[in-house]
mmCIF file of C-alpha atoms and ligand atoms in Angstrom:
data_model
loop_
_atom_site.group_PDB
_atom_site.id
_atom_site.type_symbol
_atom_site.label_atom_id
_atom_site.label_comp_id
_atom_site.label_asym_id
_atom_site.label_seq_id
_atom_site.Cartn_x
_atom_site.Cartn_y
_atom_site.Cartn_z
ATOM 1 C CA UNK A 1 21.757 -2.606 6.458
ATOM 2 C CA UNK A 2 19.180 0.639 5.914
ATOM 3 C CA UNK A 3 19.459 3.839 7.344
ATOM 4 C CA UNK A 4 17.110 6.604 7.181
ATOM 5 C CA UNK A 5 19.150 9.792 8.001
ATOM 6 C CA UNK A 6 17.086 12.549 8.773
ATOM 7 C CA UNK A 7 14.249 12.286 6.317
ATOM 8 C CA UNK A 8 11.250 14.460 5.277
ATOM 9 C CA UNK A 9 8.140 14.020 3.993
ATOM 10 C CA UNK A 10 6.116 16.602 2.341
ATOM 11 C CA UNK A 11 2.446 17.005 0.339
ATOM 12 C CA UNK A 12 2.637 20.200 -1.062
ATOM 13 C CA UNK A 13 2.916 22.540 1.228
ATOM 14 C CA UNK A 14 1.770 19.744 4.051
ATOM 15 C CA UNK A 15 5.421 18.447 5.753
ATOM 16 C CA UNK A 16 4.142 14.996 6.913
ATOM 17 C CA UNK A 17 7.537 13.947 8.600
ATOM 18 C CA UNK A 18 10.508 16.395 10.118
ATOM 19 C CA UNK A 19 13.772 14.313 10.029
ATOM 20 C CA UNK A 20 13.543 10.672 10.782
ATOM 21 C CA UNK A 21 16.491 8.693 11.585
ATOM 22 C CA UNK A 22 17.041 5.224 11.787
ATOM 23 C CA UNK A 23 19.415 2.222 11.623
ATOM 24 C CA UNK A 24 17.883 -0.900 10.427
ATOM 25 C CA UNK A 25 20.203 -3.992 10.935
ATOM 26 C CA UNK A 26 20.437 -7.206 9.610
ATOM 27 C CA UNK A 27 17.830 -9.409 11.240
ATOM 28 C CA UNK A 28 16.666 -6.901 13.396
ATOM 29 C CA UNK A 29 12.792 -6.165 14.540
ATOM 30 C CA UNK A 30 11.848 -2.303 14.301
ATOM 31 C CA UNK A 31 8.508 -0.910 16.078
ATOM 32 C CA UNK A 32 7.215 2.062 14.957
ATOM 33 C CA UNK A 33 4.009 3.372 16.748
ATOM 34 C CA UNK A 34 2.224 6.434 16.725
ATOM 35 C CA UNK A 35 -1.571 7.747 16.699
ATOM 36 C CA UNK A 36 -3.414 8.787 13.054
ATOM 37 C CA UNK A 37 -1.646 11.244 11.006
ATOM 38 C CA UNK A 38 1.508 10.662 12.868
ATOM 39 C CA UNK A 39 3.482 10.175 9.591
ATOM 40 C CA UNK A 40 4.090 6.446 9.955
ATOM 41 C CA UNK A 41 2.689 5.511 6.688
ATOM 42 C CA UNK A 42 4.965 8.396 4.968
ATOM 43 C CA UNK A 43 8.487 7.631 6.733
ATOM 44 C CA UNK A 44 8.313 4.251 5.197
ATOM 45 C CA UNK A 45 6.686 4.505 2.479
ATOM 46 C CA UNK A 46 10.187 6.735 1.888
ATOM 47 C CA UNK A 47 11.767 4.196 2.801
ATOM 48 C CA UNK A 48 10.343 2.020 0.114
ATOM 49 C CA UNK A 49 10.541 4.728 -2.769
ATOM 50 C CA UNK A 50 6.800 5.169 -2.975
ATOM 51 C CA UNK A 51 6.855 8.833 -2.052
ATOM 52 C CA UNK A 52 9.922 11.014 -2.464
ATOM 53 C CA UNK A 53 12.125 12.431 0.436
ATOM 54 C CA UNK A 54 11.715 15.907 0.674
ATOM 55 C CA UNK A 55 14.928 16.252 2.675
ATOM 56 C CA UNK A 56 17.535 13.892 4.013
ATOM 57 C CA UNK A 57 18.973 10.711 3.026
ATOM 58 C CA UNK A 58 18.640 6.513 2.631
ATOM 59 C CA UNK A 59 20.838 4.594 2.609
ATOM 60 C CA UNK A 60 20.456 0.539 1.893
ATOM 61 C CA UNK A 61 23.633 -2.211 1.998
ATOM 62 C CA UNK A 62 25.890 0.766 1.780
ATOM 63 C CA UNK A 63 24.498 2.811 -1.065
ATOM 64 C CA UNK A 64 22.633 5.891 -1.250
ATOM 65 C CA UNK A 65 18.625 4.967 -2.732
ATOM 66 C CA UNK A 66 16.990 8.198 -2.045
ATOM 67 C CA UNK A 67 16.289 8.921 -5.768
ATOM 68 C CA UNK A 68 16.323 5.003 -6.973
ATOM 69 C CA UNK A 69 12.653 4.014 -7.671
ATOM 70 C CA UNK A 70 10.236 2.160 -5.658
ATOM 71 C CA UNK A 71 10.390 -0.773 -8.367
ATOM 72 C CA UNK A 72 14.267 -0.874 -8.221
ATOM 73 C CA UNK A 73 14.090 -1.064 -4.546
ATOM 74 C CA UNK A 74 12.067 -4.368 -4.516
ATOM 75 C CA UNK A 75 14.458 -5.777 -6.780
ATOM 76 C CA UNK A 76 17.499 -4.214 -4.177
ATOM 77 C CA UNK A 77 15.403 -6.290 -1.462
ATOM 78 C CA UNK A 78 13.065 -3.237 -0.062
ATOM 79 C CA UNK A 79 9.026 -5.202 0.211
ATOM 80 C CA UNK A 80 6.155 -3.173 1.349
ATOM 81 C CA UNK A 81 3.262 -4.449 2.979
ATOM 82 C CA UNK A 82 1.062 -1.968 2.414
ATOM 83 C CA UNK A 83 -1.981 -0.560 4.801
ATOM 84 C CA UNK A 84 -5.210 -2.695 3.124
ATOM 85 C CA UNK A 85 -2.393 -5.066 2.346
ATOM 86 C CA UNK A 86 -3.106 -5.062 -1.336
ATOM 87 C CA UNK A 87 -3.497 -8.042 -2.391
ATOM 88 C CA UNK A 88 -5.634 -8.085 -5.652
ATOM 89 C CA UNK A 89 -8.940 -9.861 -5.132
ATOM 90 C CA UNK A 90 -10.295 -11.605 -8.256
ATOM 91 C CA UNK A 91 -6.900 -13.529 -8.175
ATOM 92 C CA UNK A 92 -6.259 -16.618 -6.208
ATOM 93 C CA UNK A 93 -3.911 -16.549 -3.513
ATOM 94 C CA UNK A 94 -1.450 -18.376 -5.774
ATOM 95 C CA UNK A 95 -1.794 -16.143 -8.284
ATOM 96 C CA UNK A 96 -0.801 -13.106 -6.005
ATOM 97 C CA UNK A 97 2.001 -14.944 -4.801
ATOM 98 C CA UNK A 98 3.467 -15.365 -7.984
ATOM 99 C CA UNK A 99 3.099 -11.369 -8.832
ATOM 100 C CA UNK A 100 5.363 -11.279 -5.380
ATOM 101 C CA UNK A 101 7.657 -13.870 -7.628
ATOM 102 C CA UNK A 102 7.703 -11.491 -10.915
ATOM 103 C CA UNK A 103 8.476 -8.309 -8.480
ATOM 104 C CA UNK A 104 11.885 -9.821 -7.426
ATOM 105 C CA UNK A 105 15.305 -9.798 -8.933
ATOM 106 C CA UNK A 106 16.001 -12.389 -11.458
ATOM 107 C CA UNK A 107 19.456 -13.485 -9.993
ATOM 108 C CA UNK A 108 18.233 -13.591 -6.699
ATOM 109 C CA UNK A 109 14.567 -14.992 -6.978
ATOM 110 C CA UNK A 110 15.195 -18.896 -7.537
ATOM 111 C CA UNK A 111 11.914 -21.205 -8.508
ATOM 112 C CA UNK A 112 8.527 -20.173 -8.079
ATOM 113 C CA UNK A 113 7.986 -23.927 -6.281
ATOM 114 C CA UNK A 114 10.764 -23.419 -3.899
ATOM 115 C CA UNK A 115 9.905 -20.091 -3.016
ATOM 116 C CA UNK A 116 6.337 -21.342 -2.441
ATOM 117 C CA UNK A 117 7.428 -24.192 -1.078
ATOM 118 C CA UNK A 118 8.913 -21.778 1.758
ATOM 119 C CA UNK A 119 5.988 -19.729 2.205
ATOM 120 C CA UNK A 120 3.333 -22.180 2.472
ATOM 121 C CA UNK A 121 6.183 -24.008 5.291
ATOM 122 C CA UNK A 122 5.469 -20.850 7.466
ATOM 123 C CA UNK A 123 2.041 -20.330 6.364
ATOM 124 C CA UNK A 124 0.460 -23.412 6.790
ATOM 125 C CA UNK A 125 -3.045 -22.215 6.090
ATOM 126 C CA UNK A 126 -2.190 -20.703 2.900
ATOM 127 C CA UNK A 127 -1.430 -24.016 1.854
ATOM 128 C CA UNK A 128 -4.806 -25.392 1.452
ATOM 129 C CA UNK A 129 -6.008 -22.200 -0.149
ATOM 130 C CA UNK A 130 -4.464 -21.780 -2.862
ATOM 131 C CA UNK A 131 -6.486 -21.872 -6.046
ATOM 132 C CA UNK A 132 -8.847 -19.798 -3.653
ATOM 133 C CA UNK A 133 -10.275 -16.799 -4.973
ATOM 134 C CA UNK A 134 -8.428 -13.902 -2.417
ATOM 135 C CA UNK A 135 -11.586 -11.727 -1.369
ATOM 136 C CA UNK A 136 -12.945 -14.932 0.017
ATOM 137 C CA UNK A 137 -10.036 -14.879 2.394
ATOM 138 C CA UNK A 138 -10.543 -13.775 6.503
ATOM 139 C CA UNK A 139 -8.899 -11.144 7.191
ATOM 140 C CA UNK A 140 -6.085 -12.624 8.822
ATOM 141 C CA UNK A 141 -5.444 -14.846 6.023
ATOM 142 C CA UNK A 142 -5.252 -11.863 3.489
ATOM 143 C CA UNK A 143 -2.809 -10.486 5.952
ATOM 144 C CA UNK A 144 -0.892 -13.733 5.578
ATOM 145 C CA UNK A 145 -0.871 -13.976 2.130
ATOM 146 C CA UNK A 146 0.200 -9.771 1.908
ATOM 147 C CA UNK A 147 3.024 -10.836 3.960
ATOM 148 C CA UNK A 148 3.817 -14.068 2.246
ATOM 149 C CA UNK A 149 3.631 -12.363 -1.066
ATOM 150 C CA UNK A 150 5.986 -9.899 0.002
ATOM 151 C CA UNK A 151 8.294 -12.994 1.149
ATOM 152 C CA UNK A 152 8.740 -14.005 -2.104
ATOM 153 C CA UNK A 153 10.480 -11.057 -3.747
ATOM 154 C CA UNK A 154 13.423 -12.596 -1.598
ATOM 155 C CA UNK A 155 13.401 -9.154 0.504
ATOM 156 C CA UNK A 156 16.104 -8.139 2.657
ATOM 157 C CA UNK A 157 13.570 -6.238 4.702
ATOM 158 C CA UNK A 158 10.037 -6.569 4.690
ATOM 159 C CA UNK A 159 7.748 -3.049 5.867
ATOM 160 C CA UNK A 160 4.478 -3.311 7.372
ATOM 161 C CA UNK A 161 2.215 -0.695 7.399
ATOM 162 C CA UNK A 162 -0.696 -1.452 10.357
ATOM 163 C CA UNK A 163 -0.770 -5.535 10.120
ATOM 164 C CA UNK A 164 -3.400 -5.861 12.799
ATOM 165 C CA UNK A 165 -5.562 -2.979 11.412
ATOM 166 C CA UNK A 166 -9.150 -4.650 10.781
ATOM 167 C CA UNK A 167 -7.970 -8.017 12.758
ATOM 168 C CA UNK A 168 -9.501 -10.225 15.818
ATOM 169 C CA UNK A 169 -7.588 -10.222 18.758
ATOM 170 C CA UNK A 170 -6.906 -14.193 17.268
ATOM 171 C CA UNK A 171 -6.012 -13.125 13.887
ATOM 172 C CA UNK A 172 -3.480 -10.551 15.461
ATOM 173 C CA UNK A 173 -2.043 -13.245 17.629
ATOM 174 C CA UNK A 174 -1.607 -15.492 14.744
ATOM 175 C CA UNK A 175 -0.015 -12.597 12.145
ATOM 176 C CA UNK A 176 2.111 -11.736 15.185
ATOM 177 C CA UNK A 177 3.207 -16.009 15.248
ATOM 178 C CA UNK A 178 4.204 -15.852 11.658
ATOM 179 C CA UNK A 179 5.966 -12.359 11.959
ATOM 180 C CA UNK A 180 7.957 -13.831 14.903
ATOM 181 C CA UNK A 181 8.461 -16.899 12.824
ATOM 182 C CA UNK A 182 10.008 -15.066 10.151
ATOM 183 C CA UNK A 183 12.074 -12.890 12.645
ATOM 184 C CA UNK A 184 13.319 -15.937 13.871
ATOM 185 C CA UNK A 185 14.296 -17.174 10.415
ATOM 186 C CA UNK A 186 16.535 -13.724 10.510
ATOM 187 C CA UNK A 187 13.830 -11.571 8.346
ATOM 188 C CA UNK A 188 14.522 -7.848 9.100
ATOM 189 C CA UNK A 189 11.240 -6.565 9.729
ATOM 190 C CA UNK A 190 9.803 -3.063 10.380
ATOM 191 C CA UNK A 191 6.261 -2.993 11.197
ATOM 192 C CA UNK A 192 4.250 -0.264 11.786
ATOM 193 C CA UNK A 193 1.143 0.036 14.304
ATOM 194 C CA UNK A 194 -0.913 2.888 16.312
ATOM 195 C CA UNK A 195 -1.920 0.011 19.148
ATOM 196 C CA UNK A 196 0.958 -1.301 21.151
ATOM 197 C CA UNK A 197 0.160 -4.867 19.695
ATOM 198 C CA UNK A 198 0.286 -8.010 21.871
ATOM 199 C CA UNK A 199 3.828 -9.252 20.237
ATOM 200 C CA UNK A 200 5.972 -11.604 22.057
ATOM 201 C CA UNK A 201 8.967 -10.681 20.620
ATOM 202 C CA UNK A 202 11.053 -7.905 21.463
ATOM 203 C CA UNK A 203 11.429 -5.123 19.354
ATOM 204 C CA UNK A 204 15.285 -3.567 19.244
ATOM 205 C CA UNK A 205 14.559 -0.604 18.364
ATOM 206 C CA UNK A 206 11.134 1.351 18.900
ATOM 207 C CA UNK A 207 10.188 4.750 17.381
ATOM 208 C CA UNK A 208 7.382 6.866 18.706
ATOM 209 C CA UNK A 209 6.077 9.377 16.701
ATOM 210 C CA UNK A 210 3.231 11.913 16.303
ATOM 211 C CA UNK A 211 2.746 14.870 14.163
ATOM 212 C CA UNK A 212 5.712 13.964 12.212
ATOM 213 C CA UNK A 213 8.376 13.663 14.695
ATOM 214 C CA UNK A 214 10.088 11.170 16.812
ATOM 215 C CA UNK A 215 8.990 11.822 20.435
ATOM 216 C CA UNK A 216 10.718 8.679 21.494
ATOM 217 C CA UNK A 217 13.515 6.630 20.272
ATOM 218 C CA UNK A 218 14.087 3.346 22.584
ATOM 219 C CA UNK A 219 16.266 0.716 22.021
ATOM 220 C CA UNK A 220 15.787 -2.993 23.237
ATOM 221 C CA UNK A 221 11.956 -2.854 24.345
ATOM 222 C CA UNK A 222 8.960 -0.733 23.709
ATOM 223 C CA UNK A 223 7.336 1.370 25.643
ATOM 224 C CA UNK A 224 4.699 0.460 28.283
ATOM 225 C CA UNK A 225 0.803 1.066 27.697
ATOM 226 C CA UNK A 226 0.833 4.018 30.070
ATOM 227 C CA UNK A 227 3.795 6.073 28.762
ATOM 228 C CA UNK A 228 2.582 5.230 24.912
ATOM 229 C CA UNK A 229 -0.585 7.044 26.402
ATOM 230 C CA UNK A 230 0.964 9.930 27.551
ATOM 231 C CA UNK A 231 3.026 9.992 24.479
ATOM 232 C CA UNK A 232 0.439 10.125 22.407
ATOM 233 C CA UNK A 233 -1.997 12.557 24.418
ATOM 234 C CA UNK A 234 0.616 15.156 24.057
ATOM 235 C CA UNK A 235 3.065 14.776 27.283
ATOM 236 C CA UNK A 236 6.890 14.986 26.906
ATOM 237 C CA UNK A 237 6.955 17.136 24.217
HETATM 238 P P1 ATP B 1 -2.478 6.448 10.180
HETATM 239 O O1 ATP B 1 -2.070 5.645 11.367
HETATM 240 O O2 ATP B 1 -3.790 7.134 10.365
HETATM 241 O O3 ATP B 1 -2.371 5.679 8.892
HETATM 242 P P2 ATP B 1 0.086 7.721 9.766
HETATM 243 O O4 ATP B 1 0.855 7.893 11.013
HETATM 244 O O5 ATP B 1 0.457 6.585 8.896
HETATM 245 O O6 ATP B 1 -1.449 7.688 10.096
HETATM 246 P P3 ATP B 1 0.400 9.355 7.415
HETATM 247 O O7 ATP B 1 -0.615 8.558 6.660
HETATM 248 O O8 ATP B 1 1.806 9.225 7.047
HETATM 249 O O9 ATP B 1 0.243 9.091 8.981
HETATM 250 O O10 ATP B 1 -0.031 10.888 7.323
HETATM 251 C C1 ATP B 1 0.745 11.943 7.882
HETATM 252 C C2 ATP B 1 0.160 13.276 7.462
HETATM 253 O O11 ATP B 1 0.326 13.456 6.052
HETATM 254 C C3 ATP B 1 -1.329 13.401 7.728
HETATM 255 O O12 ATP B 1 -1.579 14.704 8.172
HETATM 256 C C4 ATP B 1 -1.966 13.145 6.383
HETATM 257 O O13 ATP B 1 -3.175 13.839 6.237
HETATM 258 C C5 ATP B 1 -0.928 13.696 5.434
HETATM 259 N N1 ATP B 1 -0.935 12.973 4.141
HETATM 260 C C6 ATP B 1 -0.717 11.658 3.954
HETATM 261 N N2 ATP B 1 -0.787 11.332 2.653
HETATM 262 C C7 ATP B 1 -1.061 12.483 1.985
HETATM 263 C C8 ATP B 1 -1.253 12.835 0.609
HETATM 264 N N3 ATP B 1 -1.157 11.908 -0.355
HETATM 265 N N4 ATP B 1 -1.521 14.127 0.323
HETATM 266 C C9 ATP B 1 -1.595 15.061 1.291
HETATM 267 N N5 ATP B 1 -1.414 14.809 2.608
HETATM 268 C C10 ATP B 1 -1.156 13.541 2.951
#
C-alpha cells in the first residue's frame, strides 16, 4: 500500500537518515524503534511529505508521492500524529476533531456526525469531553484525541511519532487498547517509539534504527528487551 524505497533525509549538510526501506501493507502494524536522534521522526515525517527526501523514493497505492505535498498526502490518506501530538489547545476537543474533518478529501470524508460518531465509538472517553477546552485534557486523553483527530481525515494509514512519550504506564496501556482497537478495525498503523512499549499486539514488521540506519529489519515480532539493548548501545553494527 506504501513503500519507502531507500530514502534519505538531510538538514543541510546534516544526513539524518541513509536509505530506508519499507513495505507498508494494507492493515498491517509497523514498529519502528530506535534511541534519540536515530532519525525516526525524519523517515516518516518523509513519509508524510513534511520534510523532503533527499534521495530515494515513495510510493503510496501504486503511485510515486515523493514530490506531492504534505497537504495532498492527507487528502491521498497519509495522517500524522505528530511528537507533542498537536492538538491546538484553546479549542475544544470537538473543535480539533473537526479540523481532522476539514483536512480530509471531500469525496471520501462523509458527515462530520458519522465520522464522530465513529471516533467517540472507539474513544469512549472523548465522548463526554467534548465541548472541553483541550489543554485541560490528561495526557492520555490528548493522545486520544491526536489520534482520533487523525481518524477522521478517513486515513489509509495513520503515523505516530512517540505515542507514549510523556504517558503513565496506565495511559500507555490504554493508547496501546485503542491503537489495537483500530488495528483490529484493519487501520494500517506505523507507530514510532524509543521504549519497546508494553503492546499486545504483534507488530509485522519491526525496524530498528540508530544514527540513521536500519540496524535491524524483523518481520512478524519485535525484538526482545535485551537485544533492543544491545542494539541500541552500539552491538551488531
Ligand atoms: P527522538 O526519538 O529523539 O525524537 P528521532 O529518532 O526521531 O529522535 P530525528 O528527530 O529524526 O530522530 O533526528 C535525527 C537527526 O536529525 C538528529 O541528529 C537531529 O538532530 C537531526 N535533525 C532533526 N531535525 C532537524 C532539523 N530541523 N534541522 C537540523 N537537524 C535536524
Amino acid at each position: 500500500m506504501m513503500k519507502a524505497d531507500n530514502v534519505g533525509v538531510h538538514y543541510g549538510a546534516i544526513q539524518a537518515v541513509h536509505g530506508v526501506s519499507l513495505e507498508i501493507k494494507a492493515g498491517g502494524f509497523v514498529l519502528i524503534l530506535g534511541p534519540n536522534g536515530a532519525g525516526k521522526t525524519s523517515f516518516i515525517s518523509a513519509l508524510a511529505g513534511i520534510v523532503p527526501c533527499s534521495a530515494g523514493k515513495i510510493v503510496l497505492d501504486g503511485a510515486d508521492v515523493t514530490h506531492v505535498s504534505a497537504t495532498r498526502r492527507v487528502r491521498l490518506g497519509v495522517s500524522l500524529v505528530p511528537e507533542g501530538r498537536g492538538v491546538l489547545k484553546g479549542l475544544s476537543v470537538k473543535e480539533n476533531l473537526l479540523l481532522g474533518w476539514h483536512a480530509s478529501a471531500k469525496e471520501r470524508r462523509g458527515s462530520f456526525s458519522t465520522g464522530l460518531g465513529e471516533v467517540t465509538e472507539i474513544f469512549p472517553r472523548l465522548s463526554e469531553r467534548l465541548e472541553q477546552d483541550c489543554s485541560t485534557l490528561s495526557g492520555g486523553e490528548m493522545q486520544m484525541l491526536a489520534v482520533a483527530r487523525a481518524m477522521l481525515a478517513r486515513p489509509k494509514v495513520i503515523l505516530l511519532d512517540e505515542p507514549s512519550l510523556g504517558l503513565a504506564p496506565l495511559a500507555v496501556k490504554a493508547v496501546y487498547a485503542a491503537l489495537r482497537r483500530l488495528s483490529e478495525l484493519g487501520m494500517t498503523l506505523v507507530v514510532v517509539e524509543q521504549k519497546n512499549v508494553p503492546i499486545t499486539s504483534v507488530p509485522d514488521r519491526t525496524l530498528v534504527m540508530r544514527e540513521g540506519e536500519v540496524l535491524l529489519d524483523m518481520a512478524d515480532g519485535r525484538p526482545s528487551e535485551a537485544e533492543l539493548a544491545e542494539l541500541y548501545l552500539g552491538g551488531r553494527r
